[in-house]
Short mmCIF file of C-alpha atoms in Angstrom, two decimals:
data_model
loop_
_atom_site.label_atom_id
_atom_site.label_comp_id
_atom_site.label_asym_id
_atom_site.label_seq_id
_atom_site.Cartn_x
_atom_site.Cartn_y
_atom_site.Cartn_z
CA UNK A 573 27.94 41.58 39.82
CA UNK A 574 26.84 38.06 38.93
CA UNK A 575 28.78 35.82 36.56
CA UNK A 576 26.29 33.62 34.72
CA UNK A 577 27.25 29.97 34.86
CA UNK A 578 29.88 30.36 37.66
CA UNK A 579 29.46 28.57 40.93
CA UNK A 580 29.75 30.51 44.18
CA UNK A 581 33.05 28.75 44.88
CA UNK A 582 34.62 29.79 41.55
CA UNK A 583 33.34 33.33 41.95
CA UNK A 584 35.04 33.50 45.39
CA UNK A 585 38.37 32.33 43.89
CA UNK A 586 38.26 35.00 41.22
CA UNK A 587 37.46 37.65 43.85
CA UNK A 588 40.56 36.70 45.88
CA UNK A 589 42.76 36.94 42.82
CA UNK A 590 41.28 40.30 41.99
CA UNK A 591 41.87 41.61 45.53
CA UNK A 592 45.47 40.46 45.46
CA UNK A 593 46.17 42.18 42.18
CA UNK A 594 44.56 45.45 43.22
CA UNK A 595 46.70 45.66 46.37
CA UNK A 596 50.08 44.80 44.94
CA UNK A 597 49.70 45.51 41.26
CA UNK A 598 50.35 42.78 38.67
CA UNK A 599 52.85 41.85 36.03
CA UNK A 600 52.16 40.91 32.43
CA UNK A 601 52.65 37.23 33.29
CA UNK A 602 50.18 37.44 36.17
CA UNK A 603 47.63 39.14 33.96
CA UNK A 604 47.91 36.39 31.34
CA UNK A 605 47.51 33.73 34.02
CA UNK A 606 44.39 35.44 35.38
CA UNK A 607 42.87 35.71 31.89
CA UNK A 608 43.55 32.02 31.23
CA UNK A 609 42.00 31.02 34.57
CA UNK A 610 38.96 33.18 33.91
CA UNK A 611 38.58 31.66 30.46
CA UNK A 612 38.77 28.11 31.77
CA UNK A 613 36.31 28.76 34.59
CA UNK A 614 33.91 30.57 32.26
CA UNK A 615 34.08 27.77 29.72
CA UNK A 616 33.45 25.14 32.37
CA UNK A 617 30.60 27.18 33.72
CA UNK A 618 29.03 27.67 30.29
CA UNK A 619 29.34 24.00 29.36
CA UNK A 620 27.92 23.02 32.74
CA UNK A 621 25.03 25.42 32.32
CA UNK A 622 24.44 24.37 28.69
CA UNK A 623 24.45 20.71 29.65
CA UNK A 624 22.06 21.41 32.47
CA UNK A 625 19.79 23.41 30.15
CA UNK A 626 19.78 20.77 27.40
CA UNK A 627 19.03 18.10 29.96
CA UNK A 628 16.05 20.09 31.21
CA UNK A 629 14.81 20.62 27.66
CA UNK A 630 15.20 16.95 26.79
CA UNK A 631 13.30 15.95 29.90
CA UNK A 632 10.58 18.37 28.84
CA UNK A 633 10.47 16.90 25.32
CA UNK A 634 10.13 13.35 26.60
CA UNK A 635 7.45 14.37 29.06
CA UNK A 636 5.58 16.24 26.31
CA UNK A 637 5.39 13.40 23.79
CA UNK A 638 4.58 10.91 26.56
CA UNK A 639 1.72 13.17 27.58
CA UNK A 640 0.50 13.58 24.00
CA UNK A 641 0.78 9.81 23.54
CA UNK A 642 -1.39 9.19 26.59
CA UNK A 643 -4.01 11.67 25.38
CA UNK A 644 -4.08 10.09 21.92
CA UNK A 645 -4.52 6.63 23.43
CA UNK A 646 -7.46 7.79 25.52
CA UNK A 647 -9.00 9.56 22.52
CA UNK A 648 -8.56 6.43 20.39
CA UNK A 649 -10.71 4.33 22.70
CA UNK A 650 -13.89 5.75 21.19
CA UNK A 651 -12.60 7.54 18.08
CA UNK A 652 -10.34 7.09 15.09
CA UNK A 653 -7.04 8.89 15.57
CA UNK A 654 -7.07 12.44 14.20
CA UNK A 655 -5.11 13.15 11.04
CA UNK A 656 -1.80 15.02 11.41
CA UNK A 657 -1.55 18.70 10.51
CA UNK A 658 0.25 19.43 7.21
CA UNK A 659 0.56 15.71 6.58
CA UNK A 660 2.32 13.87 3.78
CA UNK A 661 0.33 10.90 2.48
CA UNK A 662 2.51 7.78 2.38
CA UNK A 663 1.88 5.20 -0.34
CA UNK A 664 3.41 1.95 -1.52
CA UNK A 665 2.90 1.49 -5.26
CA UNK A 666 -0.11 3.78 -5.24
CA UNK A 667 -1.80 2.30 -2.17
CA UNK A 668 -2.16 4.43 0.94
CA UNK A 669 -0.50 3.11 4.10
CA UNK A 670 0.01 6.04 6.48
CA UNK A 671 0.17 9.79 7.14
CA UNK A 672 3.02 11.83 8.64
CA UNK A 673 2.80 15.43 9.77
CA UNK A 674 2.61 17.43 13.00
CA UNK A 675 0.67 16.96 16.21
CA UNK A 676 -0.44 20.57 15.77
CA UNK A 677 -2.68 23.03 17.54
CA UNK A 678 -6.02 21.72 16.27
CA UNK A 679 -5.07 18.13 17.01
CA UNK A 680 -3.96 18.97 20.55
CA UNK A 681 -7.24 20.76 21.15
CA UNK A 682 -9.20 17.81 19.78
CA UNK A 683 -7.51 15.33 22.13
CA UNK A 684 -7.77 17.83 25.01
CA UNK A 685 -4.02 18.13 25.61
CA UNK A 686 -3.30 21.37 27.50
CA UNK A 687 0.30 21.08 28.66
CA UNK A 688 2.14 22.76 25.83
CA UNK A 689 2.86 20.54 22.86
CA UNK A 690 5.81 22.39 21.30
CA UNK A 691 9.54 21.81 21.45
CA UNK A 692 10.94 24.09 24.21
CA UNK A 693 13.79 25.33 22.01
CA UNK A 694 12.73 24.87 18.38
CA UNK A 695 9.17 26.10 19.01
CA UNK A 696 7.80 23.46 16.63
CA UNK A 697 5.05 20.90 17.11
CA UNK A 698 6.18 17.30 17.38
CA UNK A 699 6.13 14.88 14.45
CA UNK A 700 3.10 12.58 14.36
CA UNK A 701 2.70 9.42 12.22
CA UNK A 702 -0.47 7.31 11.94
CA UNK A 703 -1.46 4.28 9.88
CA UNK A 704 -4.15 4.38 7.22
CA UNK A 705 -6.49 2.56 9.60
CA UNK A 706 -6.06 5.46 12.06
CA UNK A 707 -5.63 2.96 14.86
CA UNK A 708 -1.88 3.14 15.50
CA UNK A 709 0.49 6.08 15.91
CA UNK A 710 4.05 7.14 16.63
CA UNK A 711 5.44 10.47 17.86
CA UNK A 712 8.95 11.86 17.41
CA UNK A 713 10.98 14.56 19.16
CA UNK A 714 14.61 15.57 18.68
CA UNK A 715 16.81 15.50 21.77
CA UNK A 716 19.70 17.95 21.85
CA UNK A 717 21.80 16.73 24.76
CA UNK A 718 24.34 14.85 22.65
CA UNK A 719 25.22 17.86 20.51
CA UNK A 720 25.36 20.45 23.26
CA UNK A 721 27.53 18.37 25.56
CA UNK A 722 29.99 17.18 22.95
CA UNK A 723 30.30 20.15 20.62
CA UNK A 724 32.23 23.24 21.73
CA UNK A 725 31.27 25.27 18.66
CA UNK A 726 28.85 27.41 20.59
CA UNK A 727 27.65 29.31 17.52
CA UNK A 728 26.84 26.26 15.39
CA UNK A 729 23.91 26.26 13.03
CA UNK A 730 21.80 24.80 15.81
CA UNK A 731 21.88 28.26 17.39
CA UNK A 732 22.50 30.68 14.55
CA UNK A 733 20.88 29.63 11.25
CA UNK A 734 17.68 27.93 12.37
CA UNK A 735 17.03 24.31 13.23
CA UNK A 736 19.73 21.80 12.40
CA UNK A 737 18.58 18.24 13.12
CA UNK A 738 21.59 16.51 11.60
CA UNK A 739 23.32 15.76 14.91
CA UNK A 740 20.24 15.62 17.09
CA UNK A 741 18.93 12.38 18.58
CA UNK A 742 15.54 11.16 17.28
CA UNK A 743 13.36 10.04 20.18
CA UNK A 744 10.09 8.19 19.49
CA UNK A 745 7.08 7.14 21.49
CA UNK A 746 4.27 4.83 20.37
CA UNK A 747 4.12 1.85 18.00
CA UNK A 748 7.08 0.74 15.87
CA UNK A 749 5.78 2.21 12.63
CA UNK A 750 8.78 4.08 11.20
CA UNK A 751 8.68 7.88 11.33
CA UNK A 752 10.47 9.09 8.19
CA UNK A 753 13.41 11.51 8.11
CA UNK A 754 15.53 12.77 5.24
CA UNK A 755 18.75 10.74 5.30
CA UNK A 756 21.42 13.43 5.28
CA UNK A 757 19.61 16.08 7.34
CA UNK A 758 17.28 14.19 9.70
CA UNK A 759 14.59 16.57 8.47
CA UNK A 760 11.09 15.11 8.99
CA UNK A 761 9.54 14.52 5.58
CA UNK A 762 6.66 16.95 6.20
CA UNK A 763 9.27 19.74 6.32
CA UNK A 764 10.84 18.87 2.94
CA UNK A 765 9.83 21.52 0.41
CA UNK A 766 9.55 19.15 -2.57
CA UNK A 767 7.17 16.88 -0.67
CA UNK A 768 5.14 19.73 0.77
CA UNK A 769 4.20 20.76 -2.76
CA UNK A 770 2.84 17.33 -3.78
CA UNK A 771 1.63 16.22 -0.34
CA UNK A 772 2.54 12.56 -0.86
CA UNK A 773 5.44 10.13 -1.07
CA UNK A 774 5.31 6.71 -2.72
CA UNK A 775 7.70 4.48 -0.79
CA UNK A 776 7.43 1.77 -3.41
CA UNK A 777 8.78 4.02 -6.16
CA UNK A 778 11.13 6.54 -4.56
CA UNK A 779 14.82 6.48 -5.42
CA UNK A 780 15.65 8.89 -2.59
CA UNK A 781 17.00 7.63 0.71
CA UNK A 782 15.14 8.16 3.98
CA UNK A 783 15.52 6.97 7.54
CA UNK A 784 12.67 5.11 9.23
CA UNK A 785 12.79 5.37 13.02
CA UNK A 786 11.02 2.26 14.29
CA UNK A 787 12.03 2.65 17.91
CA UNK A 788 14.77 4.40 19.88
CA UNK A 789 18.09 3.12 18.58
CA UNK A 790 16.42 1.08 15.81
CA UNK A 791 16.69 3.06 12.56
CA UNK A 792 16.73 1.62 9.05
CA UNK A 793 17.80 3.62 6.01
CA UNK A 794 17.24 3.12 2.29
CA UNK A 795 15.13 3.77 -0.81
CA UNK A 796 12.06 1.94 -2.10
CA UNK A 797 13.76 -1.46 -1.85
CA UNK A 798 13.77 -1.05 1.93
CA UNK A 799 11.03 1.45 2.68
CA UNK A 800 8.27 -0.37 0.79
CA UNK A 801 8.16 -2.76 3.73
CA UNK A 802 6.75 0.03 5.89
CA UNK A 803 3.40 -1.26 4.65
CA UNK A 804 4.10 -4.37 6.75
CA UNK A 805 4.73 -2.35 9.90
CA UNK A 806 1.57 -0.34 9.18
CA UNK A 807 -0.48 -3.50 8.75
CA UNK A 808 0.99 -5.05 11.89
CA UNK A 809 0.42 -1.87 13.86
CA UNK A 810 4.15 -1.82 14.56
CA UNK A 811 4.01 -4.89 16.76
CA UNK A 812 7.18 -6.97 16.61
CA UNK A 813 8.74 -4.76 13.93
CA UNK A 814 12.46 -3.97 13.65
CA UNK A 815 14.97 -2.64 11.15
CA UNK A 816 18.16 -3.91 12.77
CA UNK A 817 18.80 -6.40 9.98
CA UNK A 818 18.88 -3.58 7.44
CA UNK A 819 15.35 -4.37 6.34
CA UNK A 820 11.96 -3.83 7.95
CA UNK A 821 10.59 -7.07 9.34
CA UNK A 822 7.79 -7.84 11.77
CA UNK A 823 7.37 -10.84 14.02
CA UNK A 824 4.17 -12.32 12.64
CA UNK A 825 4.24 -15.02 15.31
CA UNK A 826 3.47 -12.41 17.93
CA UNK A 827 0.02 -13.11 19.40
CA UNK A 828 -0.82 -9.43 19.03
CA UNK A 829 -0.29 -9.38 15.26
CA UNK A 830 -3.24 -10.40 13.06
CA UNK A 831 -2.76 -13.39 10.76
CA UNK A 832 -6.06 -12.81 9.01
CA UNK A 833 -5.54 -9.86 6.68
CA UNK A 834 -4.00 -9.65 3.19
CA UNK A 835 -0.37 -8.70 2.52
CA UNK A 836 1.75 -8.54 -0.63
CA UNK A 837 1.74 -6.91 -4.06
CA UNK A 838 1.65 -7.73 -7.77
CA UNK A 839 5.35 -8.59 -7.78
CA UNK A 840 5.53 -11.08 -4.93
CA UNK A 841 1.84 -11.98 -4.86
CA UNK A 842 -0.61 -11.64 -1.98
CA UNK A 843 -1.37 -14.09 0.83
CA UNK A 844 -2.94 -14.04 4.26
CA UNK A 845 -0.71 -12.09 6.62
CA UNK A 846 0.12 -15.27 8.52
CA UNK A 847 1.58 -16.78 5.33
CA UNK A 848 -1.33 -19.08 4.47
CA UNK A 849 -2.92 -19.21 1.01
CA UNK A 850 -6.62 -19.27 0.16
CA UNK A 851 -7.98 -21.94 -2.19
CA UNK A 852 -9.41 -19.42 -4.68
CA UNK A 853 -9.62 -15.67 -5.16
CA UNK A 854 -13.18 -15.76 -3.85
CA UNK A 855 -11.89 -17.10 -0.52
CA UNK A 856 -9.87 -13.90 -0.13
CA UNK A 857 -12.71 -11.66 -1.30
CA UNK A 858 -15.43 -13.34 0.78
CA UNK A 859 -13.47 -15.07 3.56
CA UNK A 860 -14.69 -17.31 6.34
CA UNK A 861 -15.17 -16.00 9.86
CA UNK A 862 -11.91 -14.90 11.48
CA UNK A 863 -10.39 -13.57 8.26
CA UNK A 864 -10.79 -10.10 6.78
CA UNK A 865 -10.69 -8.75 3.24
CA UNK A 866 -8.44 -5.85 4.26
CA UNK A 867 -4.83 -4.75 3.88
CA UNK A 868 -3.18 -4.99 0.44
CA UNK A 869 -6.45 -5.64 -1.35
CA UNK A 870 -7.85 -5.02 -4.84
CA UNK A 871 -7.43 -6.52 -8.30
CA UNK A 872 -4.04 -8.12 -8.86
CA UNK A 873 -1.81 -11.11 -8.24
CA UNK A 874 -2.62 -13.51 -5.38
CA UNK A 875 -1.32 -16.90 -4.27
CA UNK A 876 -3.93 -19.66 -4.28
CA UNK A 877 -3.70 -23.30 -3.21
CA UNK A 878 -6.71 -25.15 -4.67
CA UNK A 879 -5.11 -28.53 -3.95
CA UNK A 880 -4.52 -27.57 -0.29
CA UNK A 881 -1.06 -29.12 -0.48
CA UNK A 882 0.86 -26.03 0.66
CA UNK A 883 2.47 -25.51 -2.76
CA UNK A 884 0.15 -23.11 -4.55
CA UNK A 885 0.77 -20.75 -7.45
CA UNK A 886 0.11 -17.13 -8.44
CA UNK A 887 -3.01 -16.11 -10.37
CA UNK A 888 -4.74 -12.93 -11.45
CA UNK A 889 -7.75 -12.08 -9.27
CA UNK A 890 -10.60 -9.73 -10.15
CA UNK A 891 -11.90 -8.41 -6.82
CA UNK A 892 -14.36 -5.85 -8.20
CA UNK A 893 -16.52 -7.20 -11.06
CA UNK A 894 -19.97 -8.40 -9.95
CA UNK A 895 -18.91 -8.44 -6.29
CA UNK A 896 -15.40 -9.71 -6.99
CA UNK A 897 -13.67 -12.97 -6.16
CA UNK A 898 -12.94 -14.08 -9.74
CA UNK A 899 -9.95 -16.33 -10.48
CA UNK A 900 -8.81 -15.85 -14.08
CA UNK A 901 -8.12 -19.25 -15.59
CA UNK A 902 -7.62 -18.96 -19.34
CA UNK A 903 -7.02 -16.45 -22.05
CA UNK A 904 -7.69 -16.51 -25.77
CA UNK A 905 -5.32 -14.09 -27.45
CA UNK A 906 -2.99 -15.74 -29.96
CA UNK A 907 -2.03 -19.00 -31.60
CA UNK A 908 -0.34 -20.30 -28.45
CA UNK A 909 -3.55 -20.00 -26.41
CA UNK A 910 -6.31 -21.14 -28.76
CA UNK A 911 -8.90 -22.63 -26.46
CA UNK A 912 -10.60 -20.76 -23.62
CA UNK A 913 -10.84 -23.86 -21.45
CA UNK A 914 -7.69 -25.70 -22.39
CA UNK A 915 -4.90 -23.37 -23.42
CA UNK A 916 -2.09 -25.80 -22.86
CA UNK A 917 1.29 -24.49 -21.77
CA UNK A 918 0.60 -21.88 -19.10
CA UNK A 919 3.91 -20.06 -19.51
CA UNK A 920 2.81 -18.99 -23.01
CA UNK A 921 -0.39 -17.30 -21.90
CA UNK A 922 -0.32 -13.64 -22.89
CA UNK A 923 -0.56 -11.32 -19.92
CA UNK A 924 -3.69 -9.27 -19.34
CA UNK A 925 -1.44 -6.36 -18.38
CA UNK A 926 2.28 -5.79 -18.21
CA UNK A 927 3.99 -8.40 -16.10
CA UNK A 928 0.80 -10.25 -15.17
CA UNK A 929 0.11 -13.73 -16.54
CA UNK A 930 -2.63 -16.26 -15.86
CA UNK A 931 -2.76 -20.01 -15.68
CA UNK A 932 -3.49 -21.65 -19.00
CA UNK A 933 -5.81 -24.51 -18.13
CA UNK A 934 -9.02 -24.36 -16.13
CA UNK A 935 -8.36 -27.90 -14.91
CA UNK A 936 -5.28 -26.75 -12.99
CA UNK A 937 -7.44 -24.36 -10.97
CA UNK A 938 -10.92 -25.86 -10.69
CA UNK A 939 -10.02 -28.81 -8.46
CA UNK A 940 -13.05 -29.04 -6.19
CA UNK A 941 -16.49 -30.30 -7.18
CA UNK A 942 -18.45 -27.21 -6.18
CA UNK A 943 -20.48 -25.32 -8.76
CA UNK A 944 -18.78 -22.17 -10.05
CA UNK A 945 -19.87 -18.93 -11.60
CA UNK A 946 -18.19 -18.24 -14.94
CA UNK A 947 -17.26 -14.83 -16.34
CA UNK A 948 -16.28 -14.06 -19.91
CA UNK A 949 -14.72 -10.66 -20.50
CA UNK A 950 -13.06 -9.38 -23.66
CA UNK A 951 -10.83 -6.45 -24.54
CA UNK A 952 -10.64 -5.01 -28.03
CA UNK A 953 -9.54 -2.03 -30.05
CA UNK A 954 -12.38 -2.59 -32.53
CA UNK A 955 -15.25 -0.09 -32.37
CA UNK A 956 -17.61 -2.76 -33.73
CA UNK A 957 -16.73 -5.19 -30.95
CA UNK A 958 -16.23 -2.73 -28.10
CA UNK A 959 -19.66 -3.32 -26.57
CA UNK A 960 -18.68 -6.91 -25.91
CA UNK A 961 -16.08 -5.75 -23.40
CA UNK A 962 -18.94 -5.83 -20.89
CA UNK A 963 -18.48 -9.01 -18.81
CA UNK A 964 -20.94 -11.88 -19.29
CA UNK A 965 -21.80 -14.06 -16.30
CA UNK A 966 -23.13 -17.59 -15.93
CA UNK A 967 -24.15 -18.65 -12.42
CA UNK A 968 -23.89 -22.10 -10.88
CA UNK A 969 -22.06 -23.83 -13.71
CA UNK A 970 -21.19 -27.45 -12.95
CA UNK A 971 -17.76 -28.91 -13.47
CA UNK A 972 -19.17 -31.88 -15.39
CA UNK A 973 -20.24 -29.48 -18.13
CA UNK A 974 -16.75 -28.17 -18.89
CA UNK A 975 -16.41 -28.66 -22.64
CA UNK A 976 -20.15 -28.84 -23.08
CA UNK A 977 -21.50 -25.39 -22.39
CA UNK A 978 -25.19 -26.09 -22.76
CA UNK A 979 -28.09 -24.57 -20.88
CA UNK A 980 -28.66 -27.70 -18.79
CA UNK A 981 -26.92 -26.71 -15.57
CA UNK A 982 -27.03 -22.93 -15.81
CA UNK A 983 -28.93 -21.06 -13.11
CA UNK A 984 -29.49 -17.39 -12.41
CA UNK A 985 -31.55 -14.45 -13.66
CA UNK A 986 -32.02 -13.69 -17.37
CA UNK A 987 -30.66 -10.50 -18.92
CA UNK A 988 -32.24 -7.22 -17.94
CA UNK A 989 -34.19 -5.10 -20.44
CA UNK A 990 -37.49 -5.64 -22.22
CA UNK A 991 -35.92 -5.80 -25.65
CA UNK A 992 -33.60 -8.68 -24.86
CA UNK A 993 -35.80 -11.36 -26.35
CA UNK A 994 -35.96 -9.76 -29.75
CA UNK A 995 -32.26 -9.09 -29.83
CA UNK A 996 -32.85 -5.64 -31.30
CA UNK A 997 -30.97 -3.78 -28.54
CA UNK A 998 -28.36 -6.25 -27.50
CA UNK A 999 -25.19 -4.24 -27.05
CA UNK A 1000 -25.19 -1.94 -24.03
CA UNK A 1001 -28.55 -2.84 -22.48
CA UNK A 1002 -29.54 -6.41 -23.18
CA UNK A 1003 -26.15 -8.01 -22.76
CA UNK A 1004 -24.98 -5.87 -19.86
CA UNK A 1005 -27.23 -7.76 -17.48
CA UNK A 1006 -26.34 -11.04 -15.82
CA UNK A 1007 -27.54 -13.89 -17.99
CA UNK A 1008 -27.85 -17.67 -18.02
CA UNK A 1009 -28.85 -18.62 -21.52
CA UNK A 1010 -32.59 -18.18 -21.09
CA UNK A 1011 -32.51 -15.71 -23.94
CA UNK A 1012 -28.94 -15.93 -25.18
CA UNK A 1013 -26.95 -19.15 -25.29
CA UNK A 1014 -23.25 -19.53 -24.65
CA UNK A 1015 -22.07 -22.37 -26.84
CA UNK A 1016 -18.89 -24.13 -27.76
CA UNK A 1017 -17.91 -27.08 -29.92
CA UNK A 1018 -14.37 -28.20 -29.43
CA UNK A 1019 -12.42 -31.29 -28.63
CA UNK A 1020 -10.71 -32.01 -31.89
CA UNK A 1021 -6.94 -32.32 -31.87
CA UNK A 1022 -6.43 -29.13 -33.82
CA UNK A 1023 -8.60 -27.03 -31.45
CA UNK A 1024 -10.18 -25.29 -34.41
CA UNK A 1025 -13.80 -25.09 -33.27
CA UNK A 1026 -15.51 -21.87 -32.28
CA UNK A 1027 -16.82 -20.39 -29.07
CA UNK A 1028 -19.86 -18.18 -29.50
CA UNK A 1029 -22.86 -16.33 -28.10
CA UNK A 1030 -26.07 -16.85 -30.03
CA UNK A 1031 -29.75 -16.17 -29.75
CA UNK A 1032 -31.28 -19.17 -28.02
CA UNK A 1033 -32.55 -21.78 -30.44
CA UNK A 1034 -30.79 -20.16 -33.39
CA UNK A 1035 -27.26 -21.58 -33.23
CA UNK A 1036 -26.79 -21.29 -36.97
CA UNK A 1037 -25.01 -18.66 -38.97
CA UNK A 1038 -27.78 -16.07 -38.75
CA UNK A 1039 -28.22 -16.43 -35.00
CA UNK A 1040 -24.74 -15.61 -33.80
CA UNK A 1041 -24.27 -12.37 -31.93
CA UNK A 1042 -20.60 -12.80 -31.17
CA UNK A 1043 -18.04 -15.48 -31.88
CA UNK A 1044 -14.46 -16.35 -31.06
CA UNK A 1045 -13.39 -18.30 -34.10
CA UNK A 1046 -11.02 -21.21 -34.03
CA UNK A 1047 -9.13 -19.26 -36.67
CA UNK A 1048 -8.25 -16.78 -33.90
CA UNK A 1049 -10.66 -13.98 -34.73
CA UNK A 1050 -13.43 -12.10 -33.00
CA UNK A 1051 -16.49 -12.10 -35.24
CA UNK A 1052 -19.79 -10.23 -35.49
CA UNK A 1053 -22.24 -11.79 -37.93
CA UNK A 1054 -24.88 -10.14 -40.17
CA UNK A 1055 -28.44 -11.12 -39.42
CA UNK A 1056 -31.77 -9.72 -40.47
CA UNK A 1057 -33.20 -10.93 -37.17
CA UNK A 1058 -30.58 -9.07 -35.11
CA UNK A 1059 -30.84 -5.37 -35.77
CA UNK A 1060 -28.42 -2.73 -34.59
CA UNK A 1061 -24.63 -2.42 -34.64
CA UNK A 1062 -24.33 -6.19 -34.65
CA UNK A 1063 -25.68 -6.25 -38.19
CA UNK A 1064 -22.56 -6.02 -40.31
CA UNK A 1065 -22.06 -6.91 -43.93
CA UNK A 1066 -19.72 -8.42 -44.62
CA UNK A 1067 -18.71 -10.08 -41.33
CA UNK A 1068 -16.88 -7.82 -38.90
CA UNK A 1069 -13.68 -9.60 -37.88
CA UNK A 1070 -10.83 -8.70 -35.55
CA UNK A 1071 -7.69 -10.78 -35.22
CA UNK A 1072 -6.85 -11.85 -31.68
CA UNK A 1073 -3.64 -10.46 -30.23
CA UNK A 1074 -2.30 -8.75 -27.10
CA UNK A 1075 -4.80 -5.89 -27.53
CA UNK A 1076 -7.76 -8.02 -28.64
CA UNK A 1077 -8.40 -10.98 -26.38
CA UNK A 1078 -10.94 -12.71 -24.15
CA UNK A 1079 -10.50 -14.05 -20.64
CA UNK A 1080 -12.44 -16.64 -18.68
CA UNK A 1081 -12.65 -16.57 -14.89
CA UNK A 1082 -14.33 -18.77 -12.29
CA UNK A 1083 -15.75 -18.01 -8.86
#
């Protein structure tokens, strides 16, 4: 008969006791002593065996994820990393940053890993996290040694009711990206039922707490106020990242971390990842060699430093219209911002969307002497004016002509469409093209102290009342004028007017 978990020496001791008792008989006291001794030896044997078994399993887990890590690294030399199985898409304020799921069967086959790939006890594939770029990854396994050596409740939930990760040790391999676990259970997020149903988690909005395992022994816990910074670790590829301060920070001075991509959001503003600011939005959108328009990109708030003095300020950038790179400078929306090119006090400029404001004076932004493109774009609730929401562009405008928008220094192609010259189809077709005043003129007359003059688009050579297509009046109204020469929806009688306000406004941008 073999006693599982007992050493040969302990088995021999028990045999001697048994032989003694069978020869001479035994008393109640002796029987109790024998039972106690057997219990102690059995317990020691079981704990010894359990510790040995957990140690073997943990060694297997570490070897497995190290092996998978090596195979992924080799695969990544010529390929993008494969997506995880059953992944949860990770976002920060609606922008994708990473994926977390399993290094499952199909993935293991794709990277040609043939040495298992599952936890030896839980029979689950290991957790796998990759960045949106699919260039950096992190793997996670749960070690069990701590629980099995320290806990004498041999029928705990770890053995009876399924997998209990709560007292297991997270062990990671790969970059310091931040594999996510549910705070109170250690459950990987791809195993959380509520997230499985929606397949994504926005770390910039969540009020739930999660743990981010950046490296072994370096775990940060929190809600969106902490976890939104996982976008930084994703951008940095995990290099130099830590959560030991209670927040996720990366060492941007590390030579391995790029300083040439864009980081930030609409709340704090965006800059180059090394902390530098571009001169204008266009310098982010179409950067010089060595910098990349990648990372936290898109329309929104950016820091610019047109004076190159290291101070800078936040502006609204349009990174999509006509190739992007537009710096919004002025806004005409209400009585505090009357003039498109000189709106005065910038803190009174109405925002183009909630929480976003623009500078109020083109002179505070256009500081160099290079020619700029100009964009005029309007927003309105008026059906009559809605076609003028299409942006209008002027190319190569010179700074000396600010306040004197004549045709003299405008360059670029005329509007598209054969009917442009007659003005008969001027809404969706003729004015949707890029234009420079060859057919339509962009005019303004202002400079008086009351800023009451108008800003208008007219048919070239007909700047009078009958030739206006569209006007921003000094009296703070959008206007469409009747004209026998301008057929179509523009022909309104009487004048079609719309008061300027937060829903009816025009913006000017430079590039």
